[in-house]
């Protein structure tokens, strides 16, 4: 559900490794994209609950998503729908190596739990934002070969 609302895979700026798996077990979830409809956000958060008995089943998901879809299709002002969600395209070019399956051996894992708002804020704070801007400004206007090579490298991503 998050990938549909954001337009990109979850945790795209984080290594898909044991640390991320432990963070997910400890309740860390992707930051919900601003503009996501409230009903959709609430349903997504229910799906993320650490307690499986609190998650909706597939029939409930299907019914609720159909209801949301019908509501938005029946709205008379289509521009309101399109303006409701802005997709983040900063990482639209994903590296397939990040999404290959890996086998990890886990032992003595903690019980899954829901993270607190504070824990989520810390996880999503700037120290963990490793995205590299595509519009690197060369303020000194020095166009040496090293800078050109670096810029060419990042343009290919």
mmCIF file of N, CA and C in Angstrom, residues 23-152:
data_model
loop_
_atom_site.group_PDB
_atom_site.id
_atom_site.type_symbol
_atom_site.label_atom_id
_atom_site.label_comp_id
_atom_site.label_asym_id
_atom_site.label_seq_id
_atom_site.Cartn_x
_atom_site.Cartn_y
_atom_site.Cartn_z
ATOM 1 N N UNK A 23 14.726 -3.376 12.372
ATOM 2 C CA UNK A 23 13.946 -2.142 12.540
ATOM 3 C C UNK A 23 12.464 -2.380 12.264
ATOM 4 N N UNK A 24 12.155 -3.149 11.236
ATOM 5 C CA UNK A 24 10.751 -3.440 10.916
ATOM 6 C C UNK A 24 10.119 -4.269 12.031
ATOM 7 N N UNK A 25 10.844 -5.247 12.548
ATOM 8 C CA UNK A 25 10.328 -6.033 13.679
ATOM 9 C C UNK A 25 10.050 -5.121 14.871
ATOM 10 N N UNK A 26 10.891 -4.097 15.034
ATOM 11 C CA UNK A 26 10.720 -3.153 16.142
ATOM 12 C C UNK A 26 9.734 -2.031 15.825
ATOM 13 N N UNK A 27 8.974 -2.202 14.749
ATOM 14 C CA UNK A 27 7.875 -1.286 14.475
ATOM 15 C C UNK A 27 8.181 -0.113 13.575
ATOM 16 N N UNK A 28 9.381 -0.044 13.027
ATOM 17 C CA UNK A 28 9.705 1.060 12.123
ATOM 18 C C UNK A 28 8.985 0.823 10.796
ATOM 19 N N UNK A 29 8.304 1.854 10.331
ATOM 20 C CA UNK A 29 7.576 1.797 9.066
ATOM 21 C C UNK A 29 7.977 2.991 8.215
ATOM 22 N N UNK A 30 7.763 2.914 6.900
ATOM 23 C CA UNK A 30 8.087 4.072 6.061
ATOM 24 C C UNK A 30 7.233 5.272 6.449
ATOM 25 N N UNK A 31 7.779 6.467 6.245
ATOM 26 C CA UNK A 31 7.029 7.692 6.523
ATOM 27 C C UNK A 31 5.912 7.814 5.490
ATOM 28 N N UNK A 32 4.703 8.053 5.958
ATOM 29 C CA UNK A 32 3.564 8.174 5.051
ATOM 30 C C UNK A 32 3.675 9.484 4.277
ATOM 31 N N UNK A 33 3.494 9.389 2.974
ATOM 32 C CA UNK A 33 3.627 10.527 2.073
ATOM 33 C C UNK A 33 2.520 11.536 2.354
ATOM 34 N N UNK A 34 2.907 12.820 2.444
ATOM 35 C CA UNK A 34 1.892 13.846 2.673
ATOM 36 C C UNK A 34 0.936 13.865 1.488
ATOM 37 N N UNK A 35 -0.325 14.089 1.774
ATOM 38 C CA UNK A 35 -1.353 14.088 0.742
ATOM 39 C C UNK A 35 -2.043 12.748 0.584
ATOM 40 N N UNK A 36 -1.566 11.720 1.278
ATOM 41 C CA UNK A 36 -2.230 10.420 1.218
ATOM 42 C C UNK A 36 -3.601 10.555 1.872
ATOM 43 N N UNK A 37 -4.669 10.104 1.198
ATOM 44 C CA UNK A 37 -6.005 10.221 1.798
ATOM 45 C C UNK A 37 -6.063 9.556 3.177
ATOM 46 N N UNK A 38 -6.761 10.192 4.088
ATOM 47 C CA UNK A 38 -6.833 9.734 5.477
ATOM 48 C C UNK A 38 -7.320 8.296 5.584
ATOM 49 N N UNK A 39 -8.346 7.936 4.819
ATOM 50 C CA UNK A 39 -8.892 6.571 4.891
ATOM 51 C C UNK A 39 -7.832 5.550 4.477
ATOM 52 N N UNK A 40 -7.093 5.878 3.430
ATOM 53 C CA UNK A 40 -6.050 4.991 2.931
ATOM 54 C C UNK A 40 -4.922 4.885 3.957
ATOM 55 N N UNK A 41 -4.535 6.019 4.541
ATOM 56 C CA UNK A 41 -3.492 6.060 5.572
ATOM 57 C C UNK A 41 -3.883 5.178 6.758
ATOM 58 N N UNK A 42 -5.121 5.320 7.228
ATOM 59 C CA UNK A 42 -5.585 4.533 8.373
ATOM 60 C C UNK A 42 -5.575 3.038 8.067
ATOM 61 N N UNK A 43 -6.008 2.673 6.868
ATOM 62 C CA UNK A 43 -6.026 1.268 6.478
ATOM 63 C C UNK A 43 -4.596 0.716 6.393
ATOM 64 N N UNK A 44 -3.693 1.504 5.837
ATOM 65 C CA UNK A 44 -2.289 1.093 5.739
ATOM 66 C C UNK A 44 -1.700 0.879 7.136
ATOM 67 N N UNK A 45 -1.978 1.792 8.055
ATOM 68 C CA UNK A 45 -1.460 1.659 9.423
ATOM 69 C C UNK A 45 -2.040 0.430 10.123
ATOM 70 N N UNK A 46 -3.291 0.079 9.824
ATOM 71 C CA UNK A 46 -3.866 -1.152 10.387
ATOM 72 C C UNK A 46 -3.097 -2.367 9.870
ATOM 73 N N UNK A 47 -2.734 -2.350 8.590
ATOM 74 C CA UNK A 47 -1.978 -3.466 8.002
ATOM 75 C C UNK A 47 -0.594 -3.604 8.627
ATOM 76 N N UNK A 48 -0.052 -2.498 9.114
ATOM 77 C CA UNK A 48 1.283 -2.498 9.710
ATOM 78 C C UNK A 48 1.286 -2.913 11.179
ATOM 79 N N UNK A 49 0.151 -3.128 11.785
ATOM 80 C CA UNK A 49 0.100 -3.412 13.222
ATOM 81 C C UNK A 49 0.922 -4.654 13.546
ATOM 82 N N UNK A 50 1.690 -4.592 14.621
ATOM 83 C CA UNK A 50 2.528 -5.722 15.040
ATOM 84 C C UNK A 50 1.693 -6.921 15.459
ATOM 85 N N UNK A 51 0.465 -6.685 15.902
ATOM 86 C CA UNK A 51 -0.431 -7.759 16.324
ATOM 87 C C UNK A 51 -1.249 -8.212 15.115
ATOM 88 N N UNK A 52 -0.978 -9.409 14.581
ATOM 89 C CA UNK A 52 -1.691 -9.875 13.387
ATOM 90 C C UNK A 52 -3.213 -9.895 13.537
ATOM 91 N N UNK A 53 -3.702 -10.078 14.745
ATOM 92 C CA UNK A 53 -5.157 -10.121 14.940
ATOM 93 C C UNK A 53 -5.803 -8.751 14.740
ATOM 94 N N UNK A 54 -5.003 -7.679 14.754
ATOM 95 C CA UNK A 54 -5.533 -6.330 14.549
ATOM 96 C C UNK A 54 -5.452 -5.879 13.088
ATOM 97 N N UNK A 55 -4.839 -6.704 12.245
ATOM 98 C CA UNK A 55 -4.719 -6.372 10.825
ATOM 99 C C UNK A 55 -5.990 -6.794 10.088
ATOM 100 N N UNK A 56 -6.400 -6.021 9.080
ATOM 101 C CA UNK A 56 -7.581 -6.423 8.307
ATOM 102 C C UNK A 56 -7.275 -7.644 7.443
ATOM 103 N N UNK A 57 -8.308 -8.467 7.217
ATOM 104 C CA UNK A 57 -8.121 -9.607 6.322
ATOM 105 C C UNK A 57 -8.281 -9.142 4.873
ATOM 106 N N UNK A 58 -8.023 -10.035 3.924
ATOM 107 C CA UNK A 58 -8.048 -9.643 2.511
ATOM 108 C C UNK A 58 -9.427 -9.197 2.054
ATOM 109 N N UNK A 59 -10.479 -9.813 2.577
ATOM 110 C CA UNK A 59 -11.833 -9.391 2.194
ATOM 111 C C UNK A 59 -12.113 -7.971 2.670
ATOM 112 N N UNK A 60 -11.721 -7.660 3.893
ATOM 113 C CA UNK A 60 -11.912 -6.303 4.423
ATOM 114 C C UNK A 60 -11.115 -5.302 3.596
ATOM 115 N N UNK A 61 -9.871 -5.658 3.268
ATOM 116 C CA UNK A 61 -9.050 -4.780 2.430
ATOM 117 C C UNK A 61 -9.729 -4.516 1.089
ATOM 118 N N UNK A 62 -10.202 -5.575 0.455
ATOM 119 C CA UNK A 62 -10.841 -5.437 -0.844
ATOM 120 C C UNK A 62 -12.067 -4.525 -0.758
ATOM 121 N N UNK A 63 -12.896 -4.724 0.245
ATOM 122 C CA UNK A 63 -14.111 -3.916 0.404
ATOM 123 C C UNK A 63 -13.756 -2.453 0.640
ATOM 124 N N UNK A 64 -12.831 -2.196 1.559
ATOM 125 C CA UNK A 64 -12.480 -0.808 1.886
ATOM 126 C C UNK A 64 -11.808 -0.096 0.716
ATOM 127 N N UNK A 65 -10.942 -0.791 0.001
ATOM 128 C CA UNK A 65 -10.280 -0.168 -1.147
ATOM 129 C C UNK A 65 -11.289 0.095 -2.260
ATOM 130 N N UNK A 66 -12.226 -0.813 -2.471
ATOM 131 C CA UNK A 66 -13.286 -0.570 -3.461
ATOM 132 C C UNK A 66 -14.126 0.639 -3.072
ATOM 133 N N UNK A 67 -14.447 0.761 -1.780
ATOM 134 C CA UNK A 67 -15.226 1.918 -1.317
ATOM 135 C C UNK A 67 -14.469 3.222 -1.575
ATOM 136 N N UNK A 68 -13.171 3.232 -1.263
ATOM 137 C CA UNK A 68 -12.364 4.433 -1.505
ATOM 138 C C UNK A 68 -12.293 4.738 -3.001
ATOM 139 N N UNK A 69 -12.088 3.703 -3.790
ATOM 140 C CA UNK A 69 -11.999 3.869 -5.237
ATOM 141 C C UNK A 69 -13.306 4.441 -5.789
ATOM 142 N N UNK A 70 -14.437 3.902 -5.349
ATOM 143 C CA UNK A 70 -15.738 4.399 -5.798
ATOM 144 C C UNK A 70 -15.923 5.854 -5.392
ATOM 145 N N UNK A 71 -15.543 6.192 -4.172
ATOM 146 C CA UNK A 71 -15.687 7.564 -3.688
ATOM 147 C C UNK A 71 -14.901 8.533 -4.575
ATOM 148 N N UNK A 72 -13.639 8.209 -4.842
ATOM 149 C CA UNK A 72 -12.809 9.118 -5.629
ATOM 150 C C UNK A 72 -13.219 9.149 -7.100
ATOM 151 N N UNK A 73 -13.730 8.030 -7.622
ATOM 152 C CA UNK A 73 -14.209 8.028 -9.002
ATOM 153 C C UNK A 73 -15.483 8.847 -9.150
ATOM 154 N N UNK A 74 -16.279 8.905 -8.089
ATOM 155 C CA UNK A 74 -17.549 9.623 -8.168
ATOM 156 C C UNK A 74 -17.414 11.115 -7.879
ATOM 157 N N UNK A 75 -16.232 11.546 -7.458
ATOM 158 C CA UNK A 75 -16.039 12.976 -7.198
ATOM 159 C C UNK A 75 -16.167 13.742 -8.512
ATOM 160 N N UNK A 76 -16.865 14.863 -8.471
ATOM 161 C CA UNK A 76 -17.087 15.619 -9.701
ATOM 162 C C UNK A 76 -15.872 16.432 -10.117
ATOM 163 N N UNK A 77 -15.057 16.847 -9.183
ATOM 164 C CA UNK A 77 -13.904 17.684 -9.496
ATOM 165 C C UNK A 77 -12.645 16.828 -9.548
ATOM 166 N N UNK A 78 -12.274 16.377 -10.765
ATOM 167 C CA UNK A 78 -11.117 15.495 -10.904
ATOM 168 C C UNK A 78 -9.814 16.162 -10.490
ATOM 169 N N UNK A 79 -9.741 17.472 -10.621
ATOM 170 C CA UNK A 79 -8.494 18.144 -10.248
ATOM 171 C C UNK A 79 -8.216 18.003 -8.763
ATOM 172 N N UNK A 80 -9.272 17.881 -7.956
ATOM 173 C CA UNK A 80 -9.080 17.702 -6.515
ATOM 174 C C UNK A 80 -8.389 16.373 -6.237
ATOM 175 N N UNK A 81 -8.739 15.349 -7.003
ATOM 176 C CA UNK A 81 -8.109 14.040 -6.832
ATOM 177 C C UNK A 81 -6.634 14.128 -7.194
ATOM 178 N N UNK A 82 -6.334 14.727 -8.348
ATOM 179 C CA UNK A 82 -4.953 14.778 -8.818
ATOM 180 C C UNK A 82 -4.083 15.671 -7.946
ATOM 181 N N UNK A 83 -4.655 16.673 -7.325
ATOM 182 C CA UNK A 83 -3.877 17.562 -6.470
ATOM 183 C C UNK A 83 -3.714 17.015 -5.062
ATOM 184 N N UNK A 84 -4.417 15.931 -4.739
ATOM 185 C CA UNK A 84 -4.413 15.399 -3.380
ATOM 186 C C UNK A 84 -3.108 14.695 -3.035
ATOM 187 N N UNK A 85 -2.421 14.175 -4.039
ATOM 188 C CA UNK A 85 -1.227 13.380 -3.766
ATOM 189 C C UNK A 85 -0.103 13.806 -4.690
ATOM 190 N N UNK A 86 1.013 14.220 -4.088
ATOM 191 C CA UNK A 86 2.199 14.566 -4.858
ATOM 192 C C UNK A 86 3.205 13.446 -4.686
ATOM 193 N N UNK A 87 3.585 12.825 -5.794
ATOM 194 C CA UNK A 87 4.532 11.722 -5.729
ATOM 195 C C UNK A 87 5.948 12.253 -5.619
ATOM 196 N N UNK A 88 6.739 11.590 -4.813
ATOM 197 C CA UNK A 88 8.149 11.941 -4.663
ATOM 198 C C UNK A 88 8.925 11.198 -5.732
ATOM 199 N N UNK A 89 9.454 11.934 -6.699
ATOM 200 C CA UNK A 89 10.159 11.309 -7.804
ATOM 201 C C UNK A 89 11.670 11.429 -7.659
ATOM 202 N N UNK A 90 12.154 11.777 -6.469
ATOM 203 C CA UNK A 90 13.590 11.969 -6.297
ATOM 204 C C UNK A 90 14.369 10.687 -6.502
ATOM 205 N N UNK A 91 13.740 9.545 -6.267
ATOM 206 C CA UNK A 91 14.441 8.274 -6.422
ATOM 207 C C UNK A 91 13.681 7.356 -7.364
ATOM 208 N N UNK A 92 13.221 7.885 -8.500
ATOM 209 C CA UNK A 92 12.442 7.072 -9.413
ATOM 210 C C UNK A 92 13.296 6.019 -10.109
ATOM 211 N N UNK A 93 14.589 6.255 -10.210
ATOM 212 C CA UNK A 93 15.484 5.262 -10.792
ATOM 213 C C UNK A 93 16.030 4.398 -9.667
ATOM 214 N N UNK A 94 15.476 3.211 -9.533
ATOM 215 C CA UNK A 94 15.907 2.335 -8.444
ATOM 216 C C UNK A 94 16.959 1.361 -8.946
ATOM 217 N N UNK A 95 17.797 0.965 -8.057
ATOM 218 C CA UNK A 95 18.853 0.030 -8.370
ATOM 219 C C UNK A 95 18.349 -1.369 -8.053
ATOM 220 N N UNK A 96 18.280 -2.234 -9.050
ATOM 221 C CA UNK A 96 17.705 -3.561 -8.859
ATOM 222 C C UNK A 96 18.473 -4.388 -7.843
ATOM 223 N N UNK A 97 19.754 -4.078 -7.616
ATOM 224 C CA UNK A 97 20.529 -4.838 -6.626
ATOM 225 C C UNK A 97 19.952 -4.693 -5.225
ATOM 226 N N UNK A 98 19.272 -3.567 -4.959
ATOM 227 C CA UNK A 98 18.701 -3.359 -3.637
ATOM 228 C C UNK A 98 17.535 -4.289 -3.357
ATOM 229 N N UNK A 99 16.899 -4.787 -4.410
ATOM 230 C CA UNK A 99 15.650 -5.504 -4.233
ATOM 231 C C UNK A 99 15.755 -6.984 -4.569
ATOM 232 N N UNK A 100 16.960 -7.517 -4.593
ATOM 233 C CA UNK A 100 17.111 -8.938 -4.816
ATOM 234 C C UNK A 100 16.932 -9.662 -3.489
ATOM 235 N N UNK A 101 16.441 -10.868 -3.565
ATOM 236 C CA UNK A 101 16.190 -11.642 -2.356
ATOM 237 C C UNK A 101 17.500 -12.091 -1.729
ATOM 238 N N UNK A 102 17.529 -12.046 -0.423
ATOM 239 C CA UNK A 102 18.689 -12.509 0.326
ATOM 240 C C UNK A 102 18.185 -13.377 1.471
ATOM 241 N N UNK A 103 18.966 -14.355 1.827
ATOM 242 C CA UNK A 103 18.614 -15.196 2.964
ATOM 243 C C UNK A 103 19.410 -14.715 4.166
ATOM 244 N N UNK A 104 18.708 -14.397 5.238
ATOM 245 C CA UNK A 104 19.345 -13.978 6.481
ATOM 246 C C UNK A 104 18.973 -14.984 7.563
ATOM 247 N N UNK A 105 19.922 -15.328 8.379
ATOM 248 C CA UNK A 105 19.672 -16.230 9.497
ATOM 249 C C UNK A 105 19.396 -15.396 10.742
ATOM 250 N N UNK A 106 18.199 -15.504 11.267
ATOM 251 C CA UNK A 106 17.826 -14.760 12.462
ATOM 252 C C UNK A 106 17.619 -15.736 13.610
ATOM 253 N N UNK A 107 18.158 -15.392 14.757
ATOM 254 C CA UNK A 107 17.949 -16.197 15.953
ATOM 255 C C UNK A 107 17.579 -15.282 17.102
ATOM 256 N N UNK A 108 16.725 -15.764 17.969
ATOM 257 C CA UNK A 108 16.325 -15.030 19.171
ATOM 258 C C UNK A 108 15.814 -13.625 18.852
ATOM 259 N N UNK A 109 14.918 -13.546 17.891
ATOM 260 C CA UNK A 109 14.354 -12.250 17.522
ATOM 261 C C UNK A 109 13.384 -11.763 18.588
ATOM 262 N N UNK A 110 13.311 -10.459 18.778
ATOM 263 C CA UNK A 110 12.319 -9.935 19.721
ATOM 264 C C UNK A 110 10.914 -10.093 19.136
ATOM 265 N N UNK A 111 9.919 -10.014 19.991
ATOM 266 C CA UNK A 111 8.536 -10.043 19.525
ATOM 267 C C UNK A 111 8.268 -8.779 18.719
ATOM 268 N N UNK A 112 7.562 -8.901 17.597
ATOM 269 C CA UNK A 112 7.226 -7.692 16.839
ATOM 270 C C UNK A 112 6.437 -6.715 17.701
ATOM 271 N N UNK A 113 6.676 -5.430 17.488
ATOM 272 C CA UNK A 113 5.961 -4.410 18.242
ATOM 273 C C UNK A 113 5.751 -3.201 17.353
ATOM 274 N N UNK A 114 4.888 -2.306 17.793
ATOM 275 C CA UNK A 114 4.659 -1.052 17.094
ATOM 276 C C UNK A 114 5.598 -0.002 17.668
ATOM 277 N N UNK A 115 6.268 0.737 16.800
ATOM 278 C CA UNK A 115 7.175 1.794 17.247
ATOM 279 C C UNK A 115 6.376 2.995 17.730
ATOM 280 N N UNK A 116 6.973 3.757 18.624
ATOM 281 C CA UNK A 116 6.344 4.998 19.086
ATOM 282 C C UNK A 116 6.579 6.089 18.045
ATOM 283 N N UNK A 117 5.822 7.165 18.147
ATOM 284 C CA UNK A 117 6.009 8.306 17.242
ATOM 285 C C UNK A 117 7.438 8.842 17.343
ATOM 286 N N UNK A 118 7.973 8.882 18.560
ATOM 287 C CA UNK A 118 9.327 9.385 18.758
ATOM 288 C C UNK A 118 10.351 8.503 18.046
ATOM 289 N N UNK A 119 10.191 7.187 18.135
ATOM 290 C CA UNK A 119 11.114 6.275 17.463
ATOM 291 C C UNK A 119 11.052 6.446 15.949
ATOM 292 N N UNK A 120 9.850 6.620 15.424
ATOM 293 C CA UNK A 120 9.699 6.837 13.986
ATOM 294 C C UNK A 120 10.338 8.153 13.560
ATOM 295 N N UNK A 121 10.146 9.204 14.366
ATOM 296 C CA UNK A 121 10.747 10.506 14.052
ATOM 297 C C UNK A 121 12.268 10.416 14.012
ATOM 298 N N UNK A 122 12.855 9.704 14.975
ATOM 299 C CA UNK A 122 14.310 9.553 15.012
ATOM 300 C C UNK A 122 14.786 8.786 13.779
ATOM 301 N N UNK A 123 14.088 7.713 13.429
ATOM 302 C CA UNK A 123 14.496 6.907 12.272
ATOM 303 C C UNK A 123 14.450 7.724 10.985
ATOM 304 N N UNK A 124 13.422 8.552 10.833
ATOM 305 C CA UNK A 124 13.232 9.318 9.600
ATOM 306 C C UNK A 124 13.895 10.693 9.634
ATOM 307 N N UNK A 125 14.696 10.977 10.664
ATOM 308 C CA UNK A 125 15.341 12.289 10.765
ATOM 309 C C UNK A 125 16.489 12.400 9.767
ATOM 310 N N UNK A 126 16.991 13.596 9.590
ATOM 311 C CA UNK A 126 18.021 13.897 8.594
ATOM 312 C C UNK A 126 19.260 13.005 8.645
ATOM 313 N N UNK A 127 19.788 12.603 9.810
ATOM 314 C CA UNK A 127 21.003 11.779 9.780
ATOM 315 C C UNK A 127 20.847 10.508 8.953
ATOM 316 N N UNK A 128 19.596 10.051 8.747
ATOM 317 C CA UNK A 128 19.378 8.836 7.976
ATOM 318 C C UNK A 128 18.998 9.123 6.532
ATOM 319 N N UNK A 129 18.923 10.391 6.136
ATOM 320 C CA UNK A 129 18.536 10.747 4.780
ATOM 321 C C UNK A 129 19.789 10.830 3.921
ATOM 322 N N UNK A 130 20.082 9.751 3.198
ATOM 323 C CA UNK A 130 21.296 9.688 2.408
ATOM 324 C C UNK A 130 21.064 9.968 0.930
ATOM 325 N N UNK A 131 19.952 10.601 0.567
ATOM 326 C CA UNK A 131 19.699 10.871 -0.843
ATOM 327 C C UNK A 131 20.661 11.948 -1.342
ATOM 328 N N UNK A 132 21.101 11.785 -2.562
ATOM 329 C CA UNK A 132 22.056 12.714 -3.168
ATOM 330 C C UNK A 132 21.310 13.555 -4.192
ATOM 331 N N UNK A 133 21.400 14.877 -4.097
ATOM 332 C CA UNK A 133 20.682 15.719 -5.054
ATOM 333 C C UNK A 133 21.247 15.551 -6.460
ATOM 334 N N UNK A 134 20.368 15.684 -7.461
ATOM 335 C CA UNK A 134 20.812 15.545 -8.847
ATOM 336 C C UNK A 134 21.294 16.859 -9.427
ATOM 337 N N UNK A 135 20.992 17.975 -8.780
ATOM 338 C CA UNK A 135 21.402 19.280 -9.298
ATOM 339 C C UNK A 135 22.538 19.854 -8.450
ATOM 340 N N UNK A 136 23.703 19.255 -8.572
ATOM 341 C CA UNK A 136 24.862 19.696 -7.801
ATOM 342 C C UNK A 136 25.358 21.012 -8.386
ATOM 343 N N UNK A 137 25.443 22.040 -7.535
ATOM 344 C CA UNK A 137 25.844 23.370 -7.966
ATOM 345 C C UNK A 137 27.341 23.534 -7.763
ATOM 346 N N UNK A 138 28.052 23.826 -8.809
ATOM 347 C CA UNK A 138 29.496 24.048 -8.717
ATOM 348 C C UNK A 138 29.722 25.549 -8.589
ATOM 349 N N UNK A 139 29.746 26.046 -7.354
ATOM 350 C CA UNK A 139 29.803 27.483 -7.114
ATOM 351 C C UNK A 139 31.112 28.116 -7.562
ATOM 352 N N UNK A 140 32.172 27.372 -7.617
ATOM 353 C CA UNK A 140 33.461 27.955 -8.016
ATOM 354 C C UNK A 140 33.643 27.952 -9.531
ATOM 355 N N UNK A 141 32.702 27.335 -10.252
ATOM 356 C CA UNK A 141 32.737 27.255 -11.718
ATOM 357 C C UNK A 141 34.011 26.597 -12.249
ATOM 358 N N UNK A 142 34.647 25.778 -11.430
ATOM 359 C CA UNK A 142 35.814 25.032 -11.890
ATOM 360 C C UNK A 142 35.306 23.749 -12.516
ATOM 361 N N UNK A 143 35.638 23.556 -13.762
ATOM 362 C CA UNK A 143 35.134 22.391 -14.476
ATOM 363 C C UNK A 143 36.277 21.422 -14.732
ATOM 364 N N UNK A 144 36.896 20.954 -13.667
ATOM 365 C CA UNK A 144 38.003 20.023 -13.852
ATOM 366 C C UNK A 144 37.477 18.629 -14.177
ATOM 367 N N UNK A 145 38.346 17.752 -14.593
ATOM 368 C CA UNK A 145 37.926 16.431 -15.048
ATOM 369 C C UNK A 145 37.319 15.600 -13.928
ATOM 370 N N UNK A 146 37.793 15.763 -12.712
ATOM 371 C CA UNK A 146 37.247 14.984 -11.591
ATOM 372 C C UNK A 146 35.791 15.345 -11.349
ATOM 373 N N UNK A 147 35.474 16.648 -11.330
ATOM 374 C CA UNK A 147 34.097 17.090 -11.132
ATOM 375 C C UNK A 147 33.214 16.589 -12.260
ATOM 376 N N UNK A 148 33.705 16.643 -13.482
ATOM 377 C CA UNK A 148 32.936 16.166 -14.630
ATOM 378 C C UNK A 148 32.640 14.679 -14.505
ATOM 379 N N UNK A 149 33.636 13.906 -14.083
ATOM 380 C CA UNK A 149 33.438 12.464 -13.923
ATOM 381 C C UNK A 149 32.402 12.173 -12.843
ATOM 382 N N UNK A 150 32.469 12.890 -11.737
ATOM 383 C CA UNK A 150 31.510 12.682 -10.648
ATOM 384 C C UNK A 150 30.105 13.023 -11.119
ATOM 385 N N UNK A 151 29.945 14.170 -11.773
ATOM 386 C CA UNK A 151 28.626 14.566 -12.259
ATOM 387 C C UNK A 151 28.088 13.579 -13.282
ATOM 388 N N UNK A 152 28.945 13.087 -14.175
ATOM 389 C CA UNK A 152 28.520 12.101 -15.170
ATOM 390 C C UNK A 152 28.067 10.819 -14.493
#
